[in-house]
Coordinates of C-alpha atoms in Angstrom, one line a residue:
M1 CA -36.2 7.8 -8.0
R2 CA -34.5 5.2 -6.5
L3 CA -30.9 3.7 -7.3
T4 CA -29.6 -0.1 -5.9
S5 CA -27.0 -2.5 -6.4
S6 CA -26.5 -6.7 -5.6
C7 CA -22.9 -5.7 -4.4
F8 CA -23.2 -3.5 -1.7
Q9 CA -26.0 -2.2 0.9
D10 CA -27.1 1.8 1.3
D11 CA -24.1 2.9 3.7
G12 CA -22.8 -1.1 3.8
R13 CA -19.2 -1.7 3.2
F14 CA -17.8 -1.6 -0.4
P15 CA -16.9 -4.6 -2.0
D16 CA -13.3 -6.2 -2.4
E17 CA -13.7 -6.9 -5.7
C18 CA -14.8 -3.5 -6.7
A19 CA -12.0 -1.2 -5.4
F20 CA -9.2 -0.3 -7.2
A21 CA -6.8 -2.1 -4.7
V22 CA -7.4 -3.6 -1.5
H23 CA -5.5 -4.1 2.2
H24 CA -2.6 -6.6 2.2
P25 CA -0.8 -7.7 5.3
E26 CA 2.8 -7.2 3.9
S27 CA 2.6 -4.8 1.1
R28 CA 0.0 -2.8 2.8
I29 CA -1.9 -3.1 -0.8
V30 CA -1.9 -5.0 -4.0
L31 CA -4.1 -4.2 -6.5
S32 CA -8.2 -5.1 -7.1
Q33 CA -10.1 -6.7 -9.4
N34 CA -11.5 -3.0 -10.2
L35 CA -15.1 -4.1 -11.3
N36 CA -17.6 -1.4 -11.5
P37 CA -20.5 -2.2 -9.0
D38 CA -23.9 -3.6 -10.5
L39 CA -26.6 -1.0 -10.3
A40 CA -30.5 -0.8 -10.5
W41 CA -32.8 2.0 -11.3
S42 CA -36.6 2.3 -10.7
D43 CA -39.3 5.1 -10.4
L44 CA -38.1 7.4 -12.8
P45 CA -39.5 10.9 -13.1
A46 CA -41.8 11.2 -15.7
G47 CA -40.3 12.6 -19.0
T48 CA -36.7 11.3 -18.2
R49 CA -34.9 11.1 -21.8
S50 CA -31.5 9.7 -20.6
L51 CA -29.4 9.2 -17.1
V52 CA -26.5 10.0 -15.8
V53 CA -24.3 8.4 -13.4
I54 CA -21.7 10.0 -11.0
C55 CA -19.5 8.3 -8.5
H56 CA -17.5 10.3 -6.2
D57 CA -15.1 10.3 -2.7
P58 CA -16.2 13.0 0.0
D59 CA -13.2 11.6 2.0
V60 CA -10.1 12.6 0.3
P61 CA -7.4 14.4 2.5
S62 CA -6.6 17.7 1.5
V63 CA -3.6 17.9 2.7
L64 CA -1.2 14.8 1.5
D65 CA 1.8 15.4 4.0
D66 CA 0.7 11.9 6.3
F67 CA -0.5 10.1 2.7
N68 CA 0.4 6.6 3.3
Q69 CA 3.3 7.3 5.0
E70 CA 4.8 4.8 7.6
G71 CA 4.4 5.8 11.5
R72 CA 1.7 8.5 10.7
V73 CA -1.4 8.3 10.5
V74 CA -4.6 11.1 8.3
S75 CA -5.9 12.1 11.1
T76 CA -9.8 12.4 11.8
G77 CA -9.4 15.8 11.6
T78 CA -7.4 16.2 8.0
P79 CA -9.9 18.6 6.0
R80 CA -11.2 16.0 2.7
I81 CA -11.7 17.3 -0.5
D82 CA -14.0 15.6 -3.3
L83 CA -12.6 12.8 -5.6
Y84 CA -14.5 11.5 -8.5
H85 CA -14.2 7.9 -9.7
W86 CA -17.0 7.7 -12.7
A87 CA -18.7 9.7 -14.7
L88 CA -21.3 8.0 -17.2
V89 CA -23.7 9.4 -19.6
D90 CA -26.3 9.3 -22.0
V91 CA -27.5 6.2 -20.3
P92 CA -30.9 5.0 -21.6
P93 CA -33.5 5.2 -19.3
D94 CA -35.0 2.0 -20.2
L95 CA -31.3 0.3 -20.2
Q96 CA -32.8 -0.7 -16.5
R97 CA -29.3 -1.8 -14.9
I98 CA -25.9 -2.2 -15.5
G99 CA -24.5 -4.9 -14.8
K100 CA -21.3 -5.5 -12.3
G101 CA -17.7 -5.4 -14.2
E102 CA -20.0 -4.4 -17.7
F103 CA -18.1 -1.1 -18.1
S104 CA -14.8 -1.9 -15.9
D105 CA -13.1 -5.3 -15.3
A106 CA -9.0 -4.8 -14.5
V107 CA -6.9 -1.9 -13.7
V108 CA -5.6 -0.7 -16.7
P109 CA -2.2 1.3 -16.1
G110 CA -2.4 4.8 -18.4
G111 CA -6.2 4.3 -18.1
K112 CA -9.0 2.8 -20.2
S113 CA -10.4 4.4 -23.4
G114 CA -13.2 6.5 -23.9
P115 CA -15.2 8.9 -24.0
A116 CA -17.3 5.9 -26.4
A117 CA -18.8 3.1 -24.1
L118 CA -21.3 0.4 -24.6
H119 CA -25.0 1.0 -25.1
G120 CA -24.6 4.4 -26.9
T121 CA -23.0 6.1 -23.4
R122 CA -19.8 8.2 -22.8
Q123 CA -17.7 8.0 -19.9
G124 CA -15.7 11.1 -19.0
L125 CA -12.0 11.2 -17.7
N126 CA -12.1 10.4 -13.4
D127 CA -9.7 11.7 -11.2
Y128 CA -6.7 9.1 -11.5
T129 CA -6.0 11.3 -14.6
Q130 CA -4.7 13.8 -12.3
W131 CA -3.2 11.5 -9.1
F132 CA -1.0 9.8 -11.8
A133 CA 0.0 12.6 -14.1
G134 CA 3.4 12.7 -12.2
D135 CA 4.1 8.3 -12.5
E136 CA 5.6 7.1 -15.0
R137 CA 4.4 3.5 -15.6
M138 CA 0.6 4.8 -14.4
A139 CA 0.4 8.4 -16.4
G140 CA -2.4 8.7 -18.7
Q141 CA -6.0 9.3 -19.0
Y142 CA -8.5 7.3 -17.1
F143 CA -11.7 6.8 -18.7
G144 CA -14.5 5.2 -17.3
Y145 CA -14.9 4.0 -13.7
D146 CA -11.7 3.5 -11.4
G147 CA -12.8 2.0 -7.9
P148 CA -11.6 3.4 -4.1
C149 CA -8.0 3.3 -3.5
P150 CA -7.8 5.8 -0.1
P151 CA -5.0 6.1 2.1
W152 CA -4.2 2.5 4.2
N153 CA -3.2 4.8 6.9
D154 CA -6.5 7.3 7.0
E155 CA -8.4 7.5 10.1
I156 CA -11.7 7.4 8.7
P157 CA -13.6 4.8 6.5
H158 CA -13.9 6.6 2.9
R159 CA -17.9 7.3 1.3
Y160 CA -18.3 6.0 -2.3
V161 CA -21.2 8.0 -3.4
F162 CA -23.2 7.0 -6.6
T163 CA -25.6 9.6 -7.8
L164 CA -27.9 8.5 -10.7
Y165 CA -29.5 11.4 -12.2
A166 CA -32.4 11.9 -14.9
L167 CA -32.4 14.5 -17.3
D168 CA -34.8 16.1 -19.6
T169 CA -32.3 15.2 -22.7
P170 CA -31.6 12.4 -24.6
T171 CA -27.5 13.6 -24.4
C172 CA -25.6 15.2 -21.7
P173 CA -24.5 18.7 -22.8
V174 CA -20.5 17.9 -22.7
S175 CA -18.6 17.4 -25.7
G176 CA -14.9 16.1 -25.7
A177 CA -12.5 14.8 -22.5
F178 CA -15.3 15.9 -19.7
G179 CA -15.1 15.1 -16.6
A180 CA -17.5 15.2 -13.7
R181 CA -17.2 18.3 -12.5
D182 CA -18.1 19.2 -16.6
V183 CA -21.2 17.4 -16.5
I184 CA -22.2 18.3 -12.9
A185 CA -22.1 21.9 -14.0
A186 CA -23.5 21.0 -17.8
I187 CA -26.9 19.3 -16.3
R188 CA -28.0 21.4 -13.3
P189 CA -30.9 22.8 -15.2
R190 CA -31.4 20.0 -16.9
V191 CA -32.4 17.5 -14.0
L192 CA -35.6 16.4 -13.4
G193 CA -34.3 14.1 -10.5
S194 CA -31.7 12.0 -8.3
A195 CA -31.2 9.2 -6.4
T196 CA -28.0 8.1 -4.2
L197 CA -26.2 4.7 -3.1
T198 CA -23.6 5.0 -0.6
G199 CA -20.9 2.5 -0.1
R200 CA -18.2 2.4 2.7
F201 CA -14.5 1.3 2.5
T202 CA -11.3 1.2 4.2
L203 CA -7.5 -0.2 3.4
N204 CA -6.5 0.5 7.0
P205 CA -6.8 -3.1 9.0
E206 CA -7.4 -1.6 12.3
I207 CA -11.0 0.1 10.9
T208 CA -14.0 -2.5 11.1
L209 CA -16.6 -1.8 8.9

């Protein structure tokens, strides 16, 4: 299996236009275009009946005391956890590609609608749903893709890992307002193969990618 994008190379710099926020010299960050990157796949296993796309950041600080705090840094040694940015299921294998901005073309306060999406696909809730739960302006159900917004004072760039799974079933065995963790658990016995594509991104102007 092979997964590629015209937006970024594997282990290359993730594009600003596909991020939730970008660096700003005065306010630290400003909202970005939040476009989903284009993705294309090939060499699928025989018997593939549907595809799943998951995007996650494995570099999110597990302790938030220093997160975006003036005069402090999120150090390299801070323990890290996963944050999920996208769960797209029931993707037809013969679709061959997803266009840039086809599933997300802006930041939507309160989140985009779902789970029904283009091409007969479904999208799960991403982890911004929990992240913004206590924010009066931004709280809501965040279906679909929402891009990177790492802490601007993190000493490390974050990785954004897109994983494509080939399944032996035409419908992913999840229902309702599911999330990426639900998908990963449900598809485990149905996966025929997988491929990954990773981009790196930072809001820290002191880091060069």
